[in-house]
CSV table of C-alpha atoms in Angstrom, one decimal:
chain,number,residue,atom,x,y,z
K,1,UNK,CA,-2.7,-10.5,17.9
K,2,UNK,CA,-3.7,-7.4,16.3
K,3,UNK,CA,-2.0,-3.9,14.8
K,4,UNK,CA,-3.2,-2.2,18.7
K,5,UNK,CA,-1.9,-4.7,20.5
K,6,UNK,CA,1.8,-4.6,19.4
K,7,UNK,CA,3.7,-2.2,21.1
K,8,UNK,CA,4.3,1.7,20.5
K,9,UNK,CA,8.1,1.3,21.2
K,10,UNK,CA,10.3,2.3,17.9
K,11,UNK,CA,13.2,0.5,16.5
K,12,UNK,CA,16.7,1.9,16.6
K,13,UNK,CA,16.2,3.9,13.9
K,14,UNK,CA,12.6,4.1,13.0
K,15,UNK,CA,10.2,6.4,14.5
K,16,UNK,CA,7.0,5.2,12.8
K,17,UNK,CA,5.5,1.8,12.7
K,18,UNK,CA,7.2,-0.2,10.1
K,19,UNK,CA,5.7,-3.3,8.7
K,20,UNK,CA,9.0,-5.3,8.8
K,21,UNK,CA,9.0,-4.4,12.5
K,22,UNK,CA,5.7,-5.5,13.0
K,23,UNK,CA,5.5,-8.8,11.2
K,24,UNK,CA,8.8,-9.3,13.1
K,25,UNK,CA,7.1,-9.2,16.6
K,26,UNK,CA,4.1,-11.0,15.2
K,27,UNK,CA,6.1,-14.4,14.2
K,28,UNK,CA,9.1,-13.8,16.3
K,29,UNK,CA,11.5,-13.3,12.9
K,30,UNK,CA,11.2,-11.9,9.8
K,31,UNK,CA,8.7,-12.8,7.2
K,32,UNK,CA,9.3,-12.5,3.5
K,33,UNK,CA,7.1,-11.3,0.7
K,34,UNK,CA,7.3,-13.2,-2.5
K,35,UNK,CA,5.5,-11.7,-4.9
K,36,UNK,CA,3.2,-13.5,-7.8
K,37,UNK,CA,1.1,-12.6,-11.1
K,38,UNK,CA,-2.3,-14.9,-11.1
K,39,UNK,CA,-3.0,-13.1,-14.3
K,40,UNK,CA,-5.7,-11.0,-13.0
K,41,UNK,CA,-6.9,-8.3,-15.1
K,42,UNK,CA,-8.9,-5.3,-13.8
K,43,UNK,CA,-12.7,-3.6,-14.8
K,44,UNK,CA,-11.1,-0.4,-15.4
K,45,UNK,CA,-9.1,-1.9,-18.3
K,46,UNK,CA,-11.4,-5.1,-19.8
K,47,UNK,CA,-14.6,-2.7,-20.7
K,48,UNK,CA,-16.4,-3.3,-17.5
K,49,UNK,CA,-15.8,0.2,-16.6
K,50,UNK,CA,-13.1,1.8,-19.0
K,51,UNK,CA,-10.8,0.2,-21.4
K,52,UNK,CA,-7.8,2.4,-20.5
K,53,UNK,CA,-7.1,2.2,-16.6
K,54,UNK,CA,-6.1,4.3,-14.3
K,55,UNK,CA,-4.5,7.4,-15.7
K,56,UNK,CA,-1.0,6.3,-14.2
K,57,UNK,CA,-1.2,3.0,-14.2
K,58,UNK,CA,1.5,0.7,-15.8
K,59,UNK,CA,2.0,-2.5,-14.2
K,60,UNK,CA,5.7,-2.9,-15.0
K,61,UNK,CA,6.9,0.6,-12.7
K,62,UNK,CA,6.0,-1.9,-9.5
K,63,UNK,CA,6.1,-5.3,-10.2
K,64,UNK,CA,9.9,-7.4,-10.3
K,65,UNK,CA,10.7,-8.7,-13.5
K,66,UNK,CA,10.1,-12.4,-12.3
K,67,UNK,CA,6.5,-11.6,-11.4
K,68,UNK,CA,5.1,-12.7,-14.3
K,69,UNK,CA,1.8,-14.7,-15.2
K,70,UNK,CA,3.5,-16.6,-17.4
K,71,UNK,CA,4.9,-18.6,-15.1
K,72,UNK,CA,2.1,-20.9,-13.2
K,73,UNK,CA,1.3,-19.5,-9.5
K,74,UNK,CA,3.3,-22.9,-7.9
K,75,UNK,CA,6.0,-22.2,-9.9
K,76,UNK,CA,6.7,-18.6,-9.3
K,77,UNK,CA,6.4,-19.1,-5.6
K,78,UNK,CA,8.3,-22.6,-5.7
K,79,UNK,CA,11.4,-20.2,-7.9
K,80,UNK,CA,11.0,-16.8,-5.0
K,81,UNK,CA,11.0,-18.7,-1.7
K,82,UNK,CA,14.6,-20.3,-2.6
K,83,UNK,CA,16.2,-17.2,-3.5
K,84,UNK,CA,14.6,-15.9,-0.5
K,85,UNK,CA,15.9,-18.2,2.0
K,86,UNK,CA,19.3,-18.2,0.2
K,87,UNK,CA,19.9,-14.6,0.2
K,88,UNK,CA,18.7,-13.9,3.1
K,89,UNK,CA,17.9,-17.4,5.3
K,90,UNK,CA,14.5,-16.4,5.2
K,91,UNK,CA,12.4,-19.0,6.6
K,92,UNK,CA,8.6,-17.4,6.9
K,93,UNK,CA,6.6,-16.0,3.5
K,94,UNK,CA,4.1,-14.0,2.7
K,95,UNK,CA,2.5,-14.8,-0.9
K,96,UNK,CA,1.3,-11.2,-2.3
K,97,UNK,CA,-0.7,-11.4,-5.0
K,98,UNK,CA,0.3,-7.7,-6.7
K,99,UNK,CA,-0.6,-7.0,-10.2
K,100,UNK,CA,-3.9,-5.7,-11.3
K,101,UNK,CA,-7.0,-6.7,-8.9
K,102,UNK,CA,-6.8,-9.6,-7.3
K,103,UNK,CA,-10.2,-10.2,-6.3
K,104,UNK,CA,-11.3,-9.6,-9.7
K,105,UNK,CA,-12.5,-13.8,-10.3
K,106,UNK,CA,-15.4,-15.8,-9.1
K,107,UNK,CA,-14.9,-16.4,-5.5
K,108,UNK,CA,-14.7,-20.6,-6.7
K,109,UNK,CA,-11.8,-19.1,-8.7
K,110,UNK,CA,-10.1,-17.4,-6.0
K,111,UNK,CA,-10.4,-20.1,-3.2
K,112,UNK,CA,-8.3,-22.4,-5.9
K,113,UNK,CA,-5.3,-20.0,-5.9
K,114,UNK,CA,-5.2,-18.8,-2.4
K,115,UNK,CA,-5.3,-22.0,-1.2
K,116,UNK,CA,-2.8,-23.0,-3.5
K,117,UNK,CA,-0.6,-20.3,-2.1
K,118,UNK,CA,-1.1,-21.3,1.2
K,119,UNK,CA,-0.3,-24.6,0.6
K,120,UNK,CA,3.5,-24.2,0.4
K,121,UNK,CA,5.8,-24.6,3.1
K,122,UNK,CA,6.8,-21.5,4.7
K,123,UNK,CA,3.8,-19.4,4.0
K,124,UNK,CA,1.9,-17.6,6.8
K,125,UNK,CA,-0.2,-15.6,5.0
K,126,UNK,CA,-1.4,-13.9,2.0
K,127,UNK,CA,-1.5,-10.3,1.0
K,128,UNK,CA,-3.9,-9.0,-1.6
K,129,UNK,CA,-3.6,-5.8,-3.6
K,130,UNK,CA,-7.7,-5.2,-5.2
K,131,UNK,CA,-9.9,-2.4,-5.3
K,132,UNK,CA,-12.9,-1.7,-3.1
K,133,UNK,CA,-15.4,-2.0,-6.2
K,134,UNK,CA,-14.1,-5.9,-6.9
K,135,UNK,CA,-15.4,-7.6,-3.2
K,136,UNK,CA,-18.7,-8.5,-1.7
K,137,UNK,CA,-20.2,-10.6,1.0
K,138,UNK,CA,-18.6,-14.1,-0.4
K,139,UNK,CA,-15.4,-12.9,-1.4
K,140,UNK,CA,-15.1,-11.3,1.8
K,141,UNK,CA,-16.3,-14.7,3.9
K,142,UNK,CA,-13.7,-16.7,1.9
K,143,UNK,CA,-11.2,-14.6,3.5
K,144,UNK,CA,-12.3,-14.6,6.6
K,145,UNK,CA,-12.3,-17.9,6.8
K,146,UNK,CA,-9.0,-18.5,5.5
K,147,UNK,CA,-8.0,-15.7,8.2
K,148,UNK,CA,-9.1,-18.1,10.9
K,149,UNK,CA,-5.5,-19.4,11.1
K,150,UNK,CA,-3.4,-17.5,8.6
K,151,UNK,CA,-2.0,-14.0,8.4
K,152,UNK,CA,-4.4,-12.3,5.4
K,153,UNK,CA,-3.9,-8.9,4.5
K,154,UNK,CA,-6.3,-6.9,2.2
K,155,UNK,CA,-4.7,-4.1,0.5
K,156,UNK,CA,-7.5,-1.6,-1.4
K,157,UNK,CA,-6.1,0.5,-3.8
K,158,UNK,CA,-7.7,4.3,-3.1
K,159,UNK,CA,-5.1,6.7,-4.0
K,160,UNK,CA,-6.9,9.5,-2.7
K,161,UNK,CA,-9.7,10.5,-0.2
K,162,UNK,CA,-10.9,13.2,-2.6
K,163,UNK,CA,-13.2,12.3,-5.5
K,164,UNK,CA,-12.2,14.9,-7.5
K,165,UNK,CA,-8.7,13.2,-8.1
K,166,UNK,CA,-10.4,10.5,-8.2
K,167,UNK,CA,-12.8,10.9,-11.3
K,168,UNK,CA,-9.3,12.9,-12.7
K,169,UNK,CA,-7.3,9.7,-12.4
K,170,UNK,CA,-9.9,7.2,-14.0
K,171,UNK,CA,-10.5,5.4,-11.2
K,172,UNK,CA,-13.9,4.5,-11.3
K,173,UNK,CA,-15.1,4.7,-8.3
K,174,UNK,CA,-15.8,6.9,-5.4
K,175,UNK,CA,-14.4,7.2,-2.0
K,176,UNK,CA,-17.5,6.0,-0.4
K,177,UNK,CA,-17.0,2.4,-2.2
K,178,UNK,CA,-13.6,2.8,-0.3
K,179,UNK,CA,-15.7,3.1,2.9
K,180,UNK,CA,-18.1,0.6,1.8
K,181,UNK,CA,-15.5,-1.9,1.7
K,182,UNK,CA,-13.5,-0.7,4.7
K,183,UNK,CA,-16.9,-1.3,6.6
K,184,UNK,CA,-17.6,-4.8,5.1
K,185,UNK,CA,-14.0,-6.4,5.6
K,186,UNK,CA,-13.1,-4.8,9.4
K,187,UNK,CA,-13.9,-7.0,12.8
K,188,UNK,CA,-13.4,-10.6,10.8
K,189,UNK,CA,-10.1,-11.5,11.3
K,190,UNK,CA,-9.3,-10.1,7.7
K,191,UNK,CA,-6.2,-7.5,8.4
K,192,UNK,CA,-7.6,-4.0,6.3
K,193,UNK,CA,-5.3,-2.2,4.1
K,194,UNK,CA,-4.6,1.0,2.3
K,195,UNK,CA,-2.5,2.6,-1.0
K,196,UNK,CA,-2.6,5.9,-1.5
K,197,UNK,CA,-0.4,8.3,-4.1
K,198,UNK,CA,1.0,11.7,-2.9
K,199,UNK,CA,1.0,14.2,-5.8
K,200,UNK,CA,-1.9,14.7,-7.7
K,201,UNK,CA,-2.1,17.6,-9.5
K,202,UNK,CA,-5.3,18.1,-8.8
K,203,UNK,CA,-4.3,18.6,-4.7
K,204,UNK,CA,-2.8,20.9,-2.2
K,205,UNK,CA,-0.1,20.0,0.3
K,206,UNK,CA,-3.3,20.6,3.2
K,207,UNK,CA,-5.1,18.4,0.8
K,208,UNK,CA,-3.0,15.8,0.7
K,209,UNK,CA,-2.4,16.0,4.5
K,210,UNK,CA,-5.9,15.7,5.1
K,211,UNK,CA,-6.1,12.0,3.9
K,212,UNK,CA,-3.9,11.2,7.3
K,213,UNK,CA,-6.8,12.4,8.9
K,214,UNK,CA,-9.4,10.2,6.9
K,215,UNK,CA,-7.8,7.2,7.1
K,216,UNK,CA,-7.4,7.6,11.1
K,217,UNK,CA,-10.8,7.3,11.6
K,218,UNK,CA,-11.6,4.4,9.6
K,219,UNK,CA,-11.0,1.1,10.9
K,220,UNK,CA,-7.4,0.8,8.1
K,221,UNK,CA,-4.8,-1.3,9.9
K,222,UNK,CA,-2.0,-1.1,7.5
K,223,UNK,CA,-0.9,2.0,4.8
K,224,UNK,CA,0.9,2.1,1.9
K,225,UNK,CA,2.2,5.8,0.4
K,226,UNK,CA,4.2,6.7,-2.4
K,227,UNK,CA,5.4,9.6,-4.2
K,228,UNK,CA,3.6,10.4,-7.6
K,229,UNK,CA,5.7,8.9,-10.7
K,230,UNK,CA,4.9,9.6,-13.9
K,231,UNK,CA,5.8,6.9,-16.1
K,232,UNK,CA,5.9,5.8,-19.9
K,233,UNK,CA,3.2,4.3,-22.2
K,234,UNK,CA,0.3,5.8,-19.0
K,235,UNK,CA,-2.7,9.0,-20.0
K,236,UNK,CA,-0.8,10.9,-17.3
K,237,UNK,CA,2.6,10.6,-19.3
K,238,UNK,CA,1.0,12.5,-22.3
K,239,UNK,CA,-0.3,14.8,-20.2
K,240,UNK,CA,2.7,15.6,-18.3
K,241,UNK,CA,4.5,15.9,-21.6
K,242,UNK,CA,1.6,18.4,-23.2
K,243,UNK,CA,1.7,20.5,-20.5
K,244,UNK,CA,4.3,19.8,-17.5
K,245,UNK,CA,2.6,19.4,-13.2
K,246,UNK,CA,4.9,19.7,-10.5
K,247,UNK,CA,6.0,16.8,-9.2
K,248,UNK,CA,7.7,16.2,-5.7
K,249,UNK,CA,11.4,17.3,-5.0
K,250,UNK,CA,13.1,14.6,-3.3
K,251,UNK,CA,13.6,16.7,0.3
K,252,UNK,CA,10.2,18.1,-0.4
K,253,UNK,CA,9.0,14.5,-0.4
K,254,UNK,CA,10.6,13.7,2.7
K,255,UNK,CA,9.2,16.8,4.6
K,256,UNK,CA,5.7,15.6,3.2
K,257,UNK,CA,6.1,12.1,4.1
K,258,UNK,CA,7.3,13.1,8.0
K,259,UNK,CA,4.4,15.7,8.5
K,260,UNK,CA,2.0,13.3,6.7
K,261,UNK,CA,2.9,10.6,9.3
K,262,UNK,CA,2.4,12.9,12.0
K,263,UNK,CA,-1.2,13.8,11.5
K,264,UNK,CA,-1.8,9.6,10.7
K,265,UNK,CA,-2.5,7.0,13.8
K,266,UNK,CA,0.3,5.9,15.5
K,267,UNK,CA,-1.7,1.9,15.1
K,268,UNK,CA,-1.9,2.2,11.5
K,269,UNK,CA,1.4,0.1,9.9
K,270,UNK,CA,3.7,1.8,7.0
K,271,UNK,CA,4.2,-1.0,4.2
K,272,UNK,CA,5.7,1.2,2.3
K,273,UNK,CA,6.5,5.1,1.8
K,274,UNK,CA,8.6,5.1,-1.8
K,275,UNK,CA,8.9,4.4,-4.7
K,276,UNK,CA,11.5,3.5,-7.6
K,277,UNK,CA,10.3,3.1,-11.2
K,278,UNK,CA,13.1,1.4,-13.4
K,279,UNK,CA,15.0,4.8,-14.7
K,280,UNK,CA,13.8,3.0,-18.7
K,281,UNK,CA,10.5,4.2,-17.9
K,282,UNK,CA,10.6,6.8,-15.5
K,283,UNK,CA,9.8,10.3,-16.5
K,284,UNK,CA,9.3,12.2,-13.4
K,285,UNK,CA,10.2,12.9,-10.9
K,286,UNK,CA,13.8,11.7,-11.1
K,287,UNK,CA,15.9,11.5,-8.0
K,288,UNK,CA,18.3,8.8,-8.4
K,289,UNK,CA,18.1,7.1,-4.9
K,290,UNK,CA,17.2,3.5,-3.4
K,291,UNK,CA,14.8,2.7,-1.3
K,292,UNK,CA,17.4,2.1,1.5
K,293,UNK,CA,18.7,5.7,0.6
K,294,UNK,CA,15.5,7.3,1.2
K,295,UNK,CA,14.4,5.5,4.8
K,296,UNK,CA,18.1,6.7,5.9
K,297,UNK,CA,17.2,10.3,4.8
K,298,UNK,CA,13.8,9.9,6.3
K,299,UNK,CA,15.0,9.0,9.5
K,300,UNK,CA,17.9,11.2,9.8
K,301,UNK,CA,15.3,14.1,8.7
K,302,UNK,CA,12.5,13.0,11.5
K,303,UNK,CA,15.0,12.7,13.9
K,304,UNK,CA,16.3,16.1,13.7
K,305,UNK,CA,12.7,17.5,13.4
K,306,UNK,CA,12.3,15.2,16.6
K,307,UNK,CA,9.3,14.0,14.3
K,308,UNK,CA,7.3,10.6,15.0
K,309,UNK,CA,4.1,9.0,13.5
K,310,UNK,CA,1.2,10.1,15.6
K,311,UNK,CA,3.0,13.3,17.2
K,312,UNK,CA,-0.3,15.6,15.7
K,313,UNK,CA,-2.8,12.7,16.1
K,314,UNK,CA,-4.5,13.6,19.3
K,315,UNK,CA,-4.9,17.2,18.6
K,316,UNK,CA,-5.9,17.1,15.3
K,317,UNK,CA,-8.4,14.4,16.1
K,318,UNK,CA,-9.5,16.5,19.1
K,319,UNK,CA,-10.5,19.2,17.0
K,320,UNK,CA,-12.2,17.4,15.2
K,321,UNK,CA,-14.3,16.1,17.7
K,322,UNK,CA,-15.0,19.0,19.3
K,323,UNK,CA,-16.2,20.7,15.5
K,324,UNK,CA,-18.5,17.7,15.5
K,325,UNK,CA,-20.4,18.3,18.6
């Protein structure tokens, strides 16, 4: 079953497709991520393309404390599926491989740990944070294979369909690698995902509104957004502290978020639309509110605004069309 085929109907409260939902009517319950370090590094930080990474990039603003490479890969997934199904009788994982790029190994390399992964009990499926510069034809055929008869989710980091905020954040590569990648993973079973960051400096609001309409047109299955946080020990820190940006408000970010899902496919699946640095680190923005807080003021917001992922997709994408021909 793929993201088209599940229905359009919304939960209770959500009016956008939510991940949690989806995976939900996929297995029939609710699956679990549990989330491991295979100590990947990444070529924009061992000298393969820059030494210094991305210019927001600090691992330790996203990751839990207990995702650590430290620990072997059997052992951090043998210690997070107990205190999953304890606290919450969780009975069906997903292994995410999160920090750094985890396609970033020879593909021998990889088919080791993902099979490892798959080989506990619970596990359904894998999902893979990486960037679009890191796979090619054999990476991309040992996933499809493993997709065969396991949920496997490929999450490319792009951040931004503009390559000017691109080449500003260090990122190394282009948006047309994005497509590149896009094009060489969609149609093989492999479910295709996206991250992007709302706030760059070096965008508008239309700007940033415009990557709904991108990513609608390319075969992406599954979306991750987030707020722009500028965090400790990262370039951007020391240039937010030489000379201040604007960063999101927290309503501002909510209006944003709701008109940004409106313009964005109503297939495509929200993993996630916030974010919550640990306050240690955290320099801006600071709002003070969970991730639970946030959906609830999300939800309360688009219902008012009778708002709903998709509500702008047709016309917009209409428009476009027509300009085309």
């Amino acid at each position: 079953m793929n993201v088209a085929e599940i229905t359009d109907r919304k939960t209770a409260t959500r009016r956008y497709r939510a991940f949690g939902q989806y995976m939900k009517e996929l297995y029939g319950e609710a699956v679990y991520k549990v989330n491991v370090d295979a100590g990947f590094t990444c070529p924009n930080r061992d000298g393969t393309l820059s030494t210094g990474g991305c210019i927001y990039c600090n691992n330790d603003s996203f990751r839990p404390a207990a995702c650590t490479s430290a620990t072997p890969l059997r052992g951090q997934i043998e210690k997070g599926i107990p205190y999953l199904r304890s606290r919450y009788g969780a009975k069906k994982f997903i292994v995410y491989f999160q920090p750094y790029t985890n396609t970033y190994a020879p593909v021998e390399a990889l088919e080791r740990l993902y099979r490892e992964a798959l080989d506990s009990p619970g596990v359904v499926g894998l999902a893979i944070g990486t960037r679009p510069d890191c796979v090619d034809a054999d990476k991309i055929a040992l996933l499809e294979s493993l997709a065969r008869d396991r949920f496997i989710l490929v999450e490319y980091g792009l951040q931004s369909v503009h390559d000017r905020t691109l080449e500003f954040i260090n990122r190394g590569h282009d948006v047309a690698c994005f497509r590149n990648a896009v094009a060489l993973t969609a149609g093989r079973g492999i479910r295709v995902g996206a991250h992007i960051i709302l706030g760059f400096p070096t965008e508008t609001r239309d700007d940033m509104l415009v990557m709904a309409d991108e990513l609608s047109r390319l075969p992406v299955e599954f979306l991750k957004i987030h707020q722009l946080q500028v965090v400790r020990e990262t370039a951007l820190a020391g240039l937010y502290l030489q000379k201040p940006f604007a960063t999101f408000g927290y309503h501002e970010y909510i209006e944003m978020v709701a008109d940004f899902m409106e313009r964005l496919s109503p297939h495509i699946v929200l993993q996630r639309l916030f974010a919550a640095a640990p306050e240690e680190i955290l320099i801006a923005p600071v709002w003070n509110k969970t991730r639970s807080e946030f959906l609830r003021d999300l939800d309360a917001f688009m219902a008012r605004k009778e708002s709903y992922q998709g509500k702008a997709y047709k016309t917009i994408n209409h428009r476009a069309t027509e300009a085309r021909r």
